[in-house]
PDB file of C-alpha atoms in Angstrom:
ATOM      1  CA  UNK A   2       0.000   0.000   0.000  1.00 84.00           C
ATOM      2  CA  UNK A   3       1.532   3.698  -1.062  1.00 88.00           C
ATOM      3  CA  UNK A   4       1.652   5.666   2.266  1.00 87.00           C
ATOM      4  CA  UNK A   5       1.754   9.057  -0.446  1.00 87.00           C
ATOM      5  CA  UNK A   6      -1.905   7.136  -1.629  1.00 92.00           C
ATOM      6  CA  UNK A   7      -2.967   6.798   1.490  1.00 91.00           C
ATOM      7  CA  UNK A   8      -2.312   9.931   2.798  1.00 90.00           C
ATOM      8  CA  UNK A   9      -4.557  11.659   0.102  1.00 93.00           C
ATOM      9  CA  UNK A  10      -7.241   9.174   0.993  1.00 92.00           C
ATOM     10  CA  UNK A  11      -7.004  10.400   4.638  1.00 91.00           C
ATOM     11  CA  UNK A  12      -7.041  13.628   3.857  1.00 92.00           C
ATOM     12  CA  UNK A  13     -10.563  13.347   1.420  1.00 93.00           C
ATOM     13  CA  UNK A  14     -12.098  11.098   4.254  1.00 92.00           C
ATOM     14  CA  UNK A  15     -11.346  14.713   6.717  1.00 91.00           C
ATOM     15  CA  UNK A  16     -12.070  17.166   4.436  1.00 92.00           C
ATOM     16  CA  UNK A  17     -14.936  15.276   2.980  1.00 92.00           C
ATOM     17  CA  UNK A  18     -14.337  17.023  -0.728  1.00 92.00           C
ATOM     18  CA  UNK A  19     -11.842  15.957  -3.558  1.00 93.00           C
ATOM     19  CA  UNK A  20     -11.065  19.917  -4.096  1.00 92.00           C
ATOM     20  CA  UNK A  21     -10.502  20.587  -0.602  1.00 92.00           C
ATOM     21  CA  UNK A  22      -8.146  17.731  -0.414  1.00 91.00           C
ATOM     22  CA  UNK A  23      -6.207  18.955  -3.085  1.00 91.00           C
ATOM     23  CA  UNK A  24      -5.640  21.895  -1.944  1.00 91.00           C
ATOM     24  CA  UNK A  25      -4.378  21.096   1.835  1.00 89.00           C
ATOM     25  CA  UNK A  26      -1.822  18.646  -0.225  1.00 90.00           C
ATOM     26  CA  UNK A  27      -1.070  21.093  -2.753  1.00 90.00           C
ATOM     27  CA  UNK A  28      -2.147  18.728  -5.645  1.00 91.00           C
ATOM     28  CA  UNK A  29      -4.582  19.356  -8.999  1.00 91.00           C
ATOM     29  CA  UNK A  30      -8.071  17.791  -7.819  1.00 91.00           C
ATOM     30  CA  UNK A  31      -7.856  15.278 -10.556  1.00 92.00           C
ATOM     31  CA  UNK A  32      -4.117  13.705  -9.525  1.00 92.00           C
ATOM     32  CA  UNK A  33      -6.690  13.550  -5.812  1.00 92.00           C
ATOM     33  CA  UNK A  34      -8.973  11.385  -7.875  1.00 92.00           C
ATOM     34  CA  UNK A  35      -6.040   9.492  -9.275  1.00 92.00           C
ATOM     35  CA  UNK A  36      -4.524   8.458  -6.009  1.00 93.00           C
ATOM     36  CA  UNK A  37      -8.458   7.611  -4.386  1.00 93.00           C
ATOM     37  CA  UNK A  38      -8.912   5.743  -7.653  1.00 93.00           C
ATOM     38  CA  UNK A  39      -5.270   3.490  -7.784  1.00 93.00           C
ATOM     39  CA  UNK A  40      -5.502   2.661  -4.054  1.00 92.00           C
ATOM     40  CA  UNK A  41      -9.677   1.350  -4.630  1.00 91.00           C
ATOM     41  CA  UNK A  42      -7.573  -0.755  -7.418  1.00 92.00           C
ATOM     42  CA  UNK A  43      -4.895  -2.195  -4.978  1.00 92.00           C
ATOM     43  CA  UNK A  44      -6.838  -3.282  -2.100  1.00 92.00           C
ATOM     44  CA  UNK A  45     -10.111  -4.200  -4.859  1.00 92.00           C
ATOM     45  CA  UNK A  46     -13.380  -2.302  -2.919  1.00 93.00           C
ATOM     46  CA  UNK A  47     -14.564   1.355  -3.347  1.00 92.00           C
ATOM     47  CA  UNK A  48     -13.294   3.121  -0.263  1.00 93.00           C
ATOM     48  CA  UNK A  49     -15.093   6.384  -1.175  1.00 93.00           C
ATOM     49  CA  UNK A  50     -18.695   7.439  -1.729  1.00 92.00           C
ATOM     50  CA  UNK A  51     -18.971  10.196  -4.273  1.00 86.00           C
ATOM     51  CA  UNK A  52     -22.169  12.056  -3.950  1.00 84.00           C
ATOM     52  CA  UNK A  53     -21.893  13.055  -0.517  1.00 91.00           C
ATOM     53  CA  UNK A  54     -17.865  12.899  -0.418  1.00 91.00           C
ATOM     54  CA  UNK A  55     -17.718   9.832   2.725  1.00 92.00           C
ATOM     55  CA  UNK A  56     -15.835   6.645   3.193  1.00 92.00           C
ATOM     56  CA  UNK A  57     -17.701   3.320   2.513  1.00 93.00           C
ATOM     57  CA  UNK A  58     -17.808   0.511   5.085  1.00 93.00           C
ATOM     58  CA  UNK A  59     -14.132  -0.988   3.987  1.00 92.00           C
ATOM     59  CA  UNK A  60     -13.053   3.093   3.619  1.00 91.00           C
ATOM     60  CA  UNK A  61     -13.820   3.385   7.277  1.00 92.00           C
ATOM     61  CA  UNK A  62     -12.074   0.093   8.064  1.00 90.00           C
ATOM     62  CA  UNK A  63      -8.587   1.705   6.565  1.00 92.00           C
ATOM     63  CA  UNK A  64      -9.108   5.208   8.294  1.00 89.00           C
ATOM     64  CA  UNK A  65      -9.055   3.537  11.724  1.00 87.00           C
ATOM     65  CA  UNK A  66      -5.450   1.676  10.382  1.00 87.00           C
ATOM     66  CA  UNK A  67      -4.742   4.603   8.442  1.00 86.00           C
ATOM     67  CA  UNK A  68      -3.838   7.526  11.260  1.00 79.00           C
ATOM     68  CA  UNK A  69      -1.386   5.030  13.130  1.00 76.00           C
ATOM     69  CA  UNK A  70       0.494   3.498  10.017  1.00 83.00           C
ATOM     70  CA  UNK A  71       1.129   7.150   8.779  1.00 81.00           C
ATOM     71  CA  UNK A  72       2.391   8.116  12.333  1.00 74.00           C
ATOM     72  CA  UNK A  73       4.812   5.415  12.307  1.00 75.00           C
ATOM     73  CA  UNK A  74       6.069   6.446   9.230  1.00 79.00           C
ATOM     74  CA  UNK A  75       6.466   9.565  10.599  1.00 74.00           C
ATOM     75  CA  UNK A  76       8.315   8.241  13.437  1.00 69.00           C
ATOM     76  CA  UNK A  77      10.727   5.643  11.423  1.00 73.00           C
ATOM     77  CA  UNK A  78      11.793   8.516   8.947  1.00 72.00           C
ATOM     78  CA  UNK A  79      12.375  11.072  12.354  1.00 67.00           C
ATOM     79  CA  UNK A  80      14.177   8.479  13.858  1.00 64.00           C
ATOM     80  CA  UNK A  81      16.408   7.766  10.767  1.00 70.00           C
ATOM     81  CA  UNK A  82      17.129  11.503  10.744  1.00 64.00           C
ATOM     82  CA  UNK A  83      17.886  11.963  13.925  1.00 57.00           C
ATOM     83  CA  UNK A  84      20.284   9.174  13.463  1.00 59.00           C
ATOM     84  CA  UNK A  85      22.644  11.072  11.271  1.00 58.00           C
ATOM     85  CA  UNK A  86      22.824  14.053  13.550  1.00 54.00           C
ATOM     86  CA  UNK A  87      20.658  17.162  14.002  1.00 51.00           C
ATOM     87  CA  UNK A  88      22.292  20.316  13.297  1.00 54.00           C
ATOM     88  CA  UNK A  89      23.472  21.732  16.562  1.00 56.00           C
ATOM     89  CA  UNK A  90      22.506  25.003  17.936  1.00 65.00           C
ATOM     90  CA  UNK A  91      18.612  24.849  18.046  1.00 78.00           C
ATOM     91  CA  UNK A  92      16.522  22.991  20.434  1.00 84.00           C
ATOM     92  CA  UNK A  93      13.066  22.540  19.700  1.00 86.00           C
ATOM     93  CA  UNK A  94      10.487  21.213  22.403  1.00 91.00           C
ATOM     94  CA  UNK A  95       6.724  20.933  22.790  1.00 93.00           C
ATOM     95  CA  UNK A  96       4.730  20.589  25.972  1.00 94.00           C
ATOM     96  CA  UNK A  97       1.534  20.071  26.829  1.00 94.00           C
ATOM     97  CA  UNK A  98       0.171  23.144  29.127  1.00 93.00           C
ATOM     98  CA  UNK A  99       0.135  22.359  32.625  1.00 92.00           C
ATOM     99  CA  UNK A 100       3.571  20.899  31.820  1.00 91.00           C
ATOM    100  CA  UNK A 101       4.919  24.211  30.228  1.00 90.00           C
ATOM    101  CA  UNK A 102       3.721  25.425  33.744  1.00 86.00           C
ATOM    102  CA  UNK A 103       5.821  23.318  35.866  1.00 80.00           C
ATOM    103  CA  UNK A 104       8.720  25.340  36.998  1.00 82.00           C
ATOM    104  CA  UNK A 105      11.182  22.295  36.256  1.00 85.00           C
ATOM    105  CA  UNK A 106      10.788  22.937  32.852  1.00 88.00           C
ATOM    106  CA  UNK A 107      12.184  26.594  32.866  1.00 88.00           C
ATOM    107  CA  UNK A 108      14.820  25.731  35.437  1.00 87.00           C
ATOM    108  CA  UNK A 109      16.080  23.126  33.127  1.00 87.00           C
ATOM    109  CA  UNK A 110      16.493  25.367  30.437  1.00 87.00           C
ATOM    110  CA  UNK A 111      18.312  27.495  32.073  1.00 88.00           C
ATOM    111  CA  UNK A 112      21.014  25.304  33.582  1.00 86.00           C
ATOM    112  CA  UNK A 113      20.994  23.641  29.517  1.00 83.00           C
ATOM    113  CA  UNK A 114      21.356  26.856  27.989  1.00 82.00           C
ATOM    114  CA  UNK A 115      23.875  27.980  31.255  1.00 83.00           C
ATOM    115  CA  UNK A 116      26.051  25.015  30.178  1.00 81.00           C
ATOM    116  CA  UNK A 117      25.833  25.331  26.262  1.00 79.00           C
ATOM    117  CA  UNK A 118      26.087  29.324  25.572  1.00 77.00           C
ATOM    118  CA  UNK A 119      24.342  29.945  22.272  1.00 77.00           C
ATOM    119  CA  UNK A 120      21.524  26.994  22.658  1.00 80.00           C
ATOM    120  CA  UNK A 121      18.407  28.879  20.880  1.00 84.00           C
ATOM    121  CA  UNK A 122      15.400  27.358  22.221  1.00 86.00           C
ATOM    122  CA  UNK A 123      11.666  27.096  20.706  1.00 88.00           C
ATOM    123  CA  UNK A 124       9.249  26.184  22.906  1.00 91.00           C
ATOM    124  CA  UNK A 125       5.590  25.245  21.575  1.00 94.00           C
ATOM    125  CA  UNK A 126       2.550  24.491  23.687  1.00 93.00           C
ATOM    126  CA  UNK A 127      -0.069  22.549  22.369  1.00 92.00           C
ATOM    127  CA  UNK A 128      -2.280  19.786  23.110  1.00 90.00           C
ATOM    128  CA  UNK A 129      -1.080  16.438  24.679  1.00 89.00           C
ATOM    129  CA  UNK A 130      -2.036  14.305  21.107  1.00 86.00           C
ATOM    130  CA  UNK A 131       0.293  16.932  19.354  1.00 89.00           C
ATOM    131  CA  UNK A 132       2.764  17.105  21.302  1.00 91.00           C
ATOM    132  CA  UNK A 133       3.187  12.706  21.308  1.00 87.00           C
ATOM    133  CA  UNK A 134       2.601  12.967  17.159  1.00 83.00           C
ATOM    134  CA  UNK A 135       5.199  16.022  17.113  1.00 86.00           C
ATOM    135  CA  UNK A 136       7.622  14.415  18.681  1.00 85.00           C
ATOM    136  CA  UNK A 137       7.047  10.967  16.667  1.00 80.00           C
ATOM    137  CA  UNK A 138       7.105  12.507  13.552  1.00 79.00           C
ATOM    138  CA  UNK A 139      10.445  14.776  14.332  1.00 78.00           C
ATOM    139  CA  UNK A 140       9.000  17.966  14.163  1.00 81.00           C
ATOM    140  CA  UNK A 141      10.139  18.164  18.111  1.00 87.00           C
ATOM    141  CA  UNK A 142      13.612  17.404  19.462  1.00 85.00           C
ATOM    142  CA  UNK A 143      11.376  16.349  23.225  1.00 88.00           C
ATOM    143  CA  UNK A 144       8.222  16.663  24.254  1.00 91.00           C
ATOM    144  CA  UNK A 145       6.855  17.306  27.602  1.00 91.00           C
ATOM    145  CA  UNK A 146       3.584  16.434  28.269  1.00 92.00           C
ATOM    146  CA  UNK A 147       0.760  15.979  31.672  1.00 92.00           C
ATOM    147  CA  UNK A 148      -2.044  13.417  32.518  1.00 91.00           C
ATOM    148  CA  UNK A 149      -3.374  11.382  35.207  1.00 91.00           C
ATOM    149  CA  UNK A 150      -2.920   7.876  36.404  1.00 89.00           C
ATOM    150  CA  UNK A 151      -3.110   5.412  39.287  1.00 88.00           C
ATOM    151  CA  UNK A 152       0.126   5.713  41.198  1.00 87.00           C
ATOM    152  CA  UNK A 153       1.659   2.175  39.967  1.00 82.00           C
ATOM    153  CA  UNK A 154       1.170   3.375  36.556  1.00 82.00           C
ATOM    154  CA  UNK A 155       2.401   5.535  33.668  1.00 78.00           C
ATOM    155  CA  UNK A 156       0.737   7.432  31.617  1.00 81.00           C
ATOM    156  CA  UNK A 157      -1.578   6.270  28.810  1.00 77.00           C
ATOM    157  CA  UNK A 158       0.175   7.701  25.465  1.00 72.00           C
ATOM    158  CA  UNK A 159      -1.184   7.993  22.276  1.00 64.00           C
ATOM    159  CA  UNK A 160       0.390   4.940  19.670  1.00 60.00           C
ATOM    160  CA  UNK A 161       3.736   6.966  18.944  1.00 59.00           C
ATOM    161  CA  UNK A 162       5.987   4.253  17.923  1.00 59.00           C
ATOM    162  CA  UNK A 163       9.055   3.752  19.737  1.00 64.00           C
ATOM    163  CA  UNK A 164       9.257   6.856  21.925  1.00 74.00           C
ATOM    164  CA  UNK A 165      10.857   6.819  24.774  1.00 81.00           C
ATOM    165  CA  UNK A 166       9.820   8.171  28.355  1.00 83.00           C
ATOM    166  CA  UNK A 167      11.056   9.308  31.026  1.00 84.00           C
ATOM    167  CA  UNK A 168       9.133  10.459  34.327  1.00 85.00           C
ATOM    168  CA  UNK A 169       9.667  13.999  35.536  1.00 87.00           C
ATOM    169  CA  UNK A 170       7.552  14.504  38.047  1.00 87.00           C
ATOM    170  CA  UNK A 171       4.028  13.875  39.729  1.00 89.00           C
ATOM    171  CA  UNK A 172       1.597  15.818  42.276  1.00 91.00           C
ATOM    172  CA  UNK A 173      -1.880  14.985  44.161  1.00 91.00           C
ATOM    173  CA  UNK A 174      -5.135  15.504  41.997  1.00 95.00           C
ATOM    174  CA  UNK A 175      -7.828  18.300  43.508  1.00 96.00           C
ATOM    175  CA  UNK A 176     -11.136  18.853  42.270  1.00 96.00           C
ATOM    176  CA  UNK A 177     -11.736  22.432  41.173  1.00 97.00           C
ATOM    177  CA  UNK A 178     -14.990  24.221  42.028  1.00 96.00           C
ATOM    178  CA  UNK A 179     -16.426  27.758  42.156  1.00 96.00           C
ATOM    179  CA  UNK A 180     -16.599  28.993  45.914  1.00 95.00           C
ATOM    180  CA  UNK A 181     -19.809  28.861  46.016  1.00 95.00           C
ATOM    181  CA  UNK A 182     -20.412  25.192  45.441  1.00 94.00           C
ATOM    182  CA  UNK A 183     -22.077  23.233  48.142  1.00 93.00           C
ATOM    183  CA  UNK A 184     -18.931  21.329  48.140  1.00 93.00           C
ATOM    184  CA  UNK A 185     -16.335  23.909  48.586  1.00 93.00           C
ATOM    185  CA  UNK A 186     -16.026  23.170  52.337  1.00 88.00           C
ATOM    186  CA  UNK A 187     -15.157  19.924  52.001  1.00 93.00           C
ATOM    187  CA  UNK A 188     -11.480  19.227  52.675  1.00 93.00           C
ATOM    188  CA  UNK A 189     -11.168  15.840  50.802  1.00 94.00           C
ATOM    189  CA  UNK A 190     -13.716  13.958  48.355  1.00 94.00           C
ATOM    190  CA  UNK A 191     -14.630  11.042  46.606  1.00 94.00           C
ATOM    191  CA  UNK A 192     -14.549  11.081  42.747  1.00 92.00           C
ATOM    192  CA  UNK A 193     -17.958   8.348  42.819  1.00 91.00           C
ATOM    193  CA  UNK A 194     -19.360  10.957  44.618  1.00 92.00           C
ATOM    194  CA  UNK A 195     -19.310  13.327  42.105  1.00 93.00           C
ATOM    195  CA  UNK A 196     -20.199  11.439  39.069  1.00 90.00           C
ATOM    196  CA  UNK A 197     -23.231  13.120  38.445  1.00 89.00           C
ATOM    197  CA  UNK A 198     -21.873  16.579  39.049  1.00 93.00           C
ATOM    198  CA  UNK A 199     -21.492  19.033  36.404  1.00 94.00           C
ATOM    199  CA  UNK A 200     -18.306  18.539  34.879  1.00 96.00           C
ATOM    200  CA  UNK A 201     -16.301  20.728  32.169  1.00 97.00           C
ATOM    201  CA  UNK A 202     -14.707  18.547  29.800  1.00 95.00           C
ATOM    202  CA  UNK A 203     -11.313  20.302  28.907  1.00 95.00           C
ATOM    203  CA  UNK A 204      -9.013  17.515  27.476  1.00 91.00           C
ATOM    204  CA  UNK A 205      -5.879  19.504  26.798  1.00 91.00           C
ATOM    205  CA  UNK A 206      -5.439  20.727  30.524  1.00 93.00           C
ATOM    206  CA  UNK A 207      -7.514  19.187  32.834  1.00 94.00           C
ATOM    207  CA  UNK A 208      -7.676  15.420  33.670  1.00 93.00           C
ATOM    208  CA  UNK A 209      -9.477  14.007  30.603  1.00 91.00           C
ATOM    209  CA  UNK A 210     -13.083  13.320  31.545  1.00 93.00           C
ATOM    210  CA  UNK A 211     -12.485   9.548  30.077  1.00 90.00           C
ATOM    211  CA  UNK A 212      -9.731   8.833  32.621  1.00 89.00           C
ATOM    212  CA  UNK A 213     -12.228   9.806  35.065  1.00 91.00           C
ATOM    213  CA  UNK A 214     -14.803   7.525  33.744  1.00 91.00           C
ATOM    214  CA  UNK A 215     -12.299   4.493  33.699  1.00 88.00           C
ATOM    215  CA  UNK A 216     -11.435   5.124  36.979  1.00 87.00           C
ATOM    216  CA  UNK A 217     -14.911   5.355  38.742  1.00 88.00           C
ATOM    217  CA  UNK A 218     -15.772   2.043  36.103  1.00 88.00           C
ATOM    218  CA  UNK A 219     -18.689   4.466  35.438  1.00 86.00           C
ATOM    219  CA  UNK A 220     -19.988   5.576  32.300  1.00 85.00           C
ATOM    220  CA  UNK A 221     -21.177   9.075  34.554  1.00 84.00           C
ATOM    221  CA  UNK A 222     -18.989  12.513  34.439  1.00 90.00           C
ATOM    222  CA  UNK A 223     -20.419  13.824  31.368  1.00 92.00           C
ATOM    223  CA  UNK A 224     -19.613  17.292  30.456  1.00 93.00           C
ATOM    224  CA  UNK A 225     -22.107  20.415  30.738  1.00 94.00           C
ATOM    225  CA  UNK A 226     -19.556  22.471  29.218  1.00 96.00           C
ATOM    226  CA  UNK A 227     -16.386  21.559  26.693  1.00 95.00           C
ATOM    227  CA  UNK A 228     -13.517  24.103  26.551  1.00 96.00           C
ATOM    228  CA  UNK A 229     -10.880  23.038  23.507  1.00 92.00           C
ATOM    229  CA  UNK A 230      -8.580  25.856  24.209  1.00 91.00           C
ATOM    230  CA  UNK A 231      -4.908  25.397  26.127  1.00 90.00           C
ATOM    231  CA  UNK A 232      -5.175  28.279  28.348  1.00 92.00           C
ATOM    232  CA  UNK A 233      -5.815  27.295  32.388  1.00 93.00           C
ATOM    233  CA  UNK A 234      -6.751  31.058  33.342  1.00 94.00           C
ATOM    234  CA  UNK A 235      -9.816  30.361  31.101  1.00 95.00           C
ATOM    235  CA  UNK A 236     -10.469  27.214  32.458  1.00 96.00           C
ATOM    236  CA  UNK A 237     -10.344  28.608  36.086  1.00 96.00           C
ATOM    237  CA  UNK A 238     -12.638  31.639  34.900  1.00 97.00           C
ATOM    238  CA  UNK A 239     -15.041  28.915  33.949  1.00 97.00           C
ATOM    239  CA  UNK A 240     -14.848  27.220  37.264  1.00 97.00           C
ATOM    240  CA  UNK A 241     -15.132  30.059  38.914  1.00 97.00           C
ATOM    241  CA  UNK A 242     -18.620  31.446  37.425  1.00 96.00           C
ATOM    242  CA  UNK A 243     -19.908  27.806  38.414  1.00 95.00           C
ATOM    243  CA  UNK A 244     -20.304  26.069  34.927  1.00 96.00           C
ATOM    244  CA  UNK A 245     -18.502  23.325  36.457  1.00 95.00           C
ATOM    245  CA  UNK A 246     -15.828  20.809  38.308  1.00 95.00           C
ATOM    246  CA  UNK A 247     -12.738  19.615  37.037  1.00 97.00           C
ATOM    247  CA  UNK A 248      -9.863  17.964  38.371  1.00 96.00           C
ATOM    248  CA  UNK A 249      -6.506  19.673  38.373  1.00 95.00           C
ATOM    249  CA  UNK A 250      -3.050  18.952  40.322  1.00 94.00           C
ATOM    250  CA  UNK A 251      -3.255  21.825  43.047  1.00 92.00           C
ATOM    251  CA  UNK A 252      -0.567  23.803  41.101  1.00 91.00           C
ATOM    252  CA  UNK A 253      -2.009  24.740  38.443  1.00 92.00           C
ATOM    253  CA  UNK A 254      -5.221  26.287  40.860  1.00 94.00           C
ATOM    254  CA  UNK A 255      -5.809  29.819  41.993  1.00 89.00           C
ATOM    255  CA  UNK A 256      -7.438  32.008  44.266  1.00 93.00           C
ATOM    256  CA  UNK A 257     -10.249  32.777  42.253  1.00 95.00           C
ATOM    257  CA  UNK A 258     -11.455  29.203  42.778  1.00 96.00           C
ATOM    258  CA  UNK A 259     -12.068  26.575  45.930  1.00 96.00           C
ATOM    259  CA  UNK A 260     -10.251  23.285  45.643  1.00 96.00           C
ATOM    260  CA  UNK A 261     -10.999  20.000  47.304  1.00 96.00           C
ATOM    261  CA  UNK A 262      -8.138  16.899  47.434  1.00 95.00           C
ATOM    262  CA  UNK A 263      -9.390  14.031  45.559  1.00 93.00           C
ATOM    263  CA  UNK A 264      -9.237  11.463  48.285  1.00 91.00           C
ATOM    264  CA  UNK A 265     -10.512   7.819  46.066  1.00 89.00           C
ATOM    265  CA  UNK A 266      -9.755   6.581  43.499  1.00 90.00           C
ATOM    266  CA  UNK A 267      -6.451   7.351  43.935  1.00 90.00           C
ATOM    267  CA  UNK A 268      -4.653   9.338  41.435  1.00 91.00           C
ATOM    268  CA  UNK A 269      -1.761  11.238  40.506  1.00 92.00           C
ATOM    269  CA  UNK A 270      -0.985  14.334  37.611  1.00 93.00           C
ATOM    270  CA  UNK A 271       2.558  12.897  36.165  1.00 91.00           C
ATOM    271  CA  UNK A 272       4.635  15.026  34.072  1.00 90.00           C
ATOM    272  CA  UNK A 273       7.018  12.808  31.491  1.00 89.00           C
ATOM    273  CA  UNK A 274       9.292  13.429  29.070  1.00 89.00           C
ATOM    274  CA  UNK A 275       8.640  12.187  25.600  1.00 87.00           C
ATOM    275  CA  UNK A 276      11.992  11.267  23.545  1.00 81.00           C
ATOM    276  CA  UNK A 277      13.592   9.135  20.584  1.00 69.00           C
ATOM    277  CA  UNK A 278      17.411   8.963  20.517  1.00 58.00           C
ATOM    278  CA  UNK A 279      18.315  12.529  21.836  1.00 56.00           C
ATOM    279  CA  UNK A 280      21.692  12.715  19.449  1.00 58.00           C
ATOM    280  CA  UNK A 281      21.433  16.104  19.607  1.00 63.00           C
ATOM    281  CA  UNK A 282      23.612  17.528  22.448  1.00 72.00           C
ATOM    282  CA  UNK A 283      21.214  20.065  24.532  1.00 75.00           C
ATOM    283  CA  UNK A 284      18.368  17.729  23.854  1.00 78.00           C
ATOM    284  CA  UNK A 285      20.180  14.984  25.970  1.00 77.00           C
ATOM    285  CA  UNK A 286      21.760  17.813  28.221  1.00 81.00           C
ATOM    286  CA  UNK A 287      17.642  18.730  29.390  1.00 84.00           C
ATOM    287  CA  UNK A 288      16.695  15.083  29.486  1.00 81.00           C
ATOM    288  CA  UNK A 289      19.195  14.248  31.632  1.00 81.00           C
ATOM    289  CA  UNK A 290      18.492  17.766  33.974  1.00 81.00           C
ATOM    290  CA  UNK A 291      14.643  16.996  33.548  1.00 83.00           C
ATOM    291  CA  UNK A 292      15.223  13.149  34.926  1.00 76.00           C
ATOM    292  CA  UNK A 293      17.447  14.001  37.727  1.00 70.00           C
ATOM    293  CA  UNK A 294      16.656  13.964  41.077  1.00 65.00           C
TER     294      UNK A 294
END
């Protein structure tokens, strides 16, 4: 199967149109309905209806393969690169935003860039699925990214091939509520006992309400309120006008809301450090500040 093929099958199934396909790949519309039509011919079943633009039965079969094959290509071509040495002088990372927040993270830069004068630095936040794909795919020398888990284990990443982590650091979970809440009084809390609470569902910096839900082995803590953004001053403004709980490691709370420790199940916010083979030198310089005691 032609990755190049499937890629512009990918991108029709998203974009739902042969011309819009063409142009996020930068190709003519009908070399889009050349690639659709030679991989149909290779793997012998339309994958594609026309009239609306969606994938068949076997089409959505290959998108759910297609995402994770393409990633690992990614990943096997960034790891070749970075293989033959990255040109020195530039170190790129990407961290999810509570972990941009943790003060280890700036420290470490600056004892990196202490030890290797001239080290420019580019530092992108973004959600926790781009930062894992970033990394894979070599756009990132490390990533740095948050979640929650039980305290015996690590995080649950997204299928980035053969990354590497390391564990940075890890804090107790609090549930984050507007003062006013009937529950702000409380000093600790069960998470069953707030399963039919109102919950804001904010994936790229709060716990992820699934987590939650596998956790309590509930299918309860549904959202009244989804905020897609990366900023945690708007997700404490939300809190804090009462459209709802989430759960947050203690640091990354302010004044302007009431917190309560999660008491059961238990839980912890882990930080980790997302890496291939770090040839470059102040990529391997922060990994080895970032894993130190």
């Amino acid at each position: 199967m032609d990755p190049h093929l499937l890629r512009t099958f990918v991108a029709v199934a998203e974009c739902g149109s042969f011309s819009a396909a063409a142009h996020r790949l930068g190709y003519t519309q009908s070399a889009v309905s050349q690639h659709i039509a030679a991989l149909e011919h290779d793997l012998g079943t339309p994958l594609l209806r026309r009239r609306p633009v969606v994938p068949t039965v076997p089409g959505e079969r290959l998108l759910e393969h297609a995402g994770a094959i393409l990633l690992r290509l990614d990943a096997a071509r960034a790891d070749v690169h970075r293989a033959t040495g990255d040109p020195p002088g530039t170190l790129s990372i990407a961290a999810s935003p509570l972990a941009a927040a943790d003060g280890r993270l700036a420290n470490a830069l600056t004892e990196v860039r202490r030890a290797r004068a001239g080290t420019a630095v580019v530092l992108t936040v973004c959600g926790r699925e781009a930062v894992a794909q970033g990394v894979a795919a070599g756009e990132y020398h490390l990533g740095l990214i948050d979640g929650v888990a039980a305290p015996s284990d690590p995080l649950r990443l997204f299928d980035v091939g053969s990354l590497r982590t390391t564990a940075v650091s890890h804090e107790d979970l609090v549930v984050a509520l507007a003062k006013d809440h009937p529950l702000a009084g409380r000093h600790r809390i069960s998470l069953h006992d707030l399963v039919d609470a109102r919950w804001i569902d904010a994936p790229d910096v709060a716990a992820p309400l699934p987590d939650l839900r596998a956790a309590t082995e509930t299918d309860g803590i549904r959202p009244a309120l989804t905020y897609s953004g990366t900023d945690v001053a708007s997700l404490l403004a939300l809190i804090a006008a009462g459209h709802g709980l989430a759960v947050l490691p203690l640091s990354a709370t302010g004044s302007e809301v009431a917190t309560v420790q999660l008491s059961t199940p238990r839980l912890l916010h882990r930080t980790e450090l997302l890496h291939g083979h770090t040839s470059e030198p102040s990529a391997a310089a922060l990994t080895a500040v970032l894993s130190g005691p």
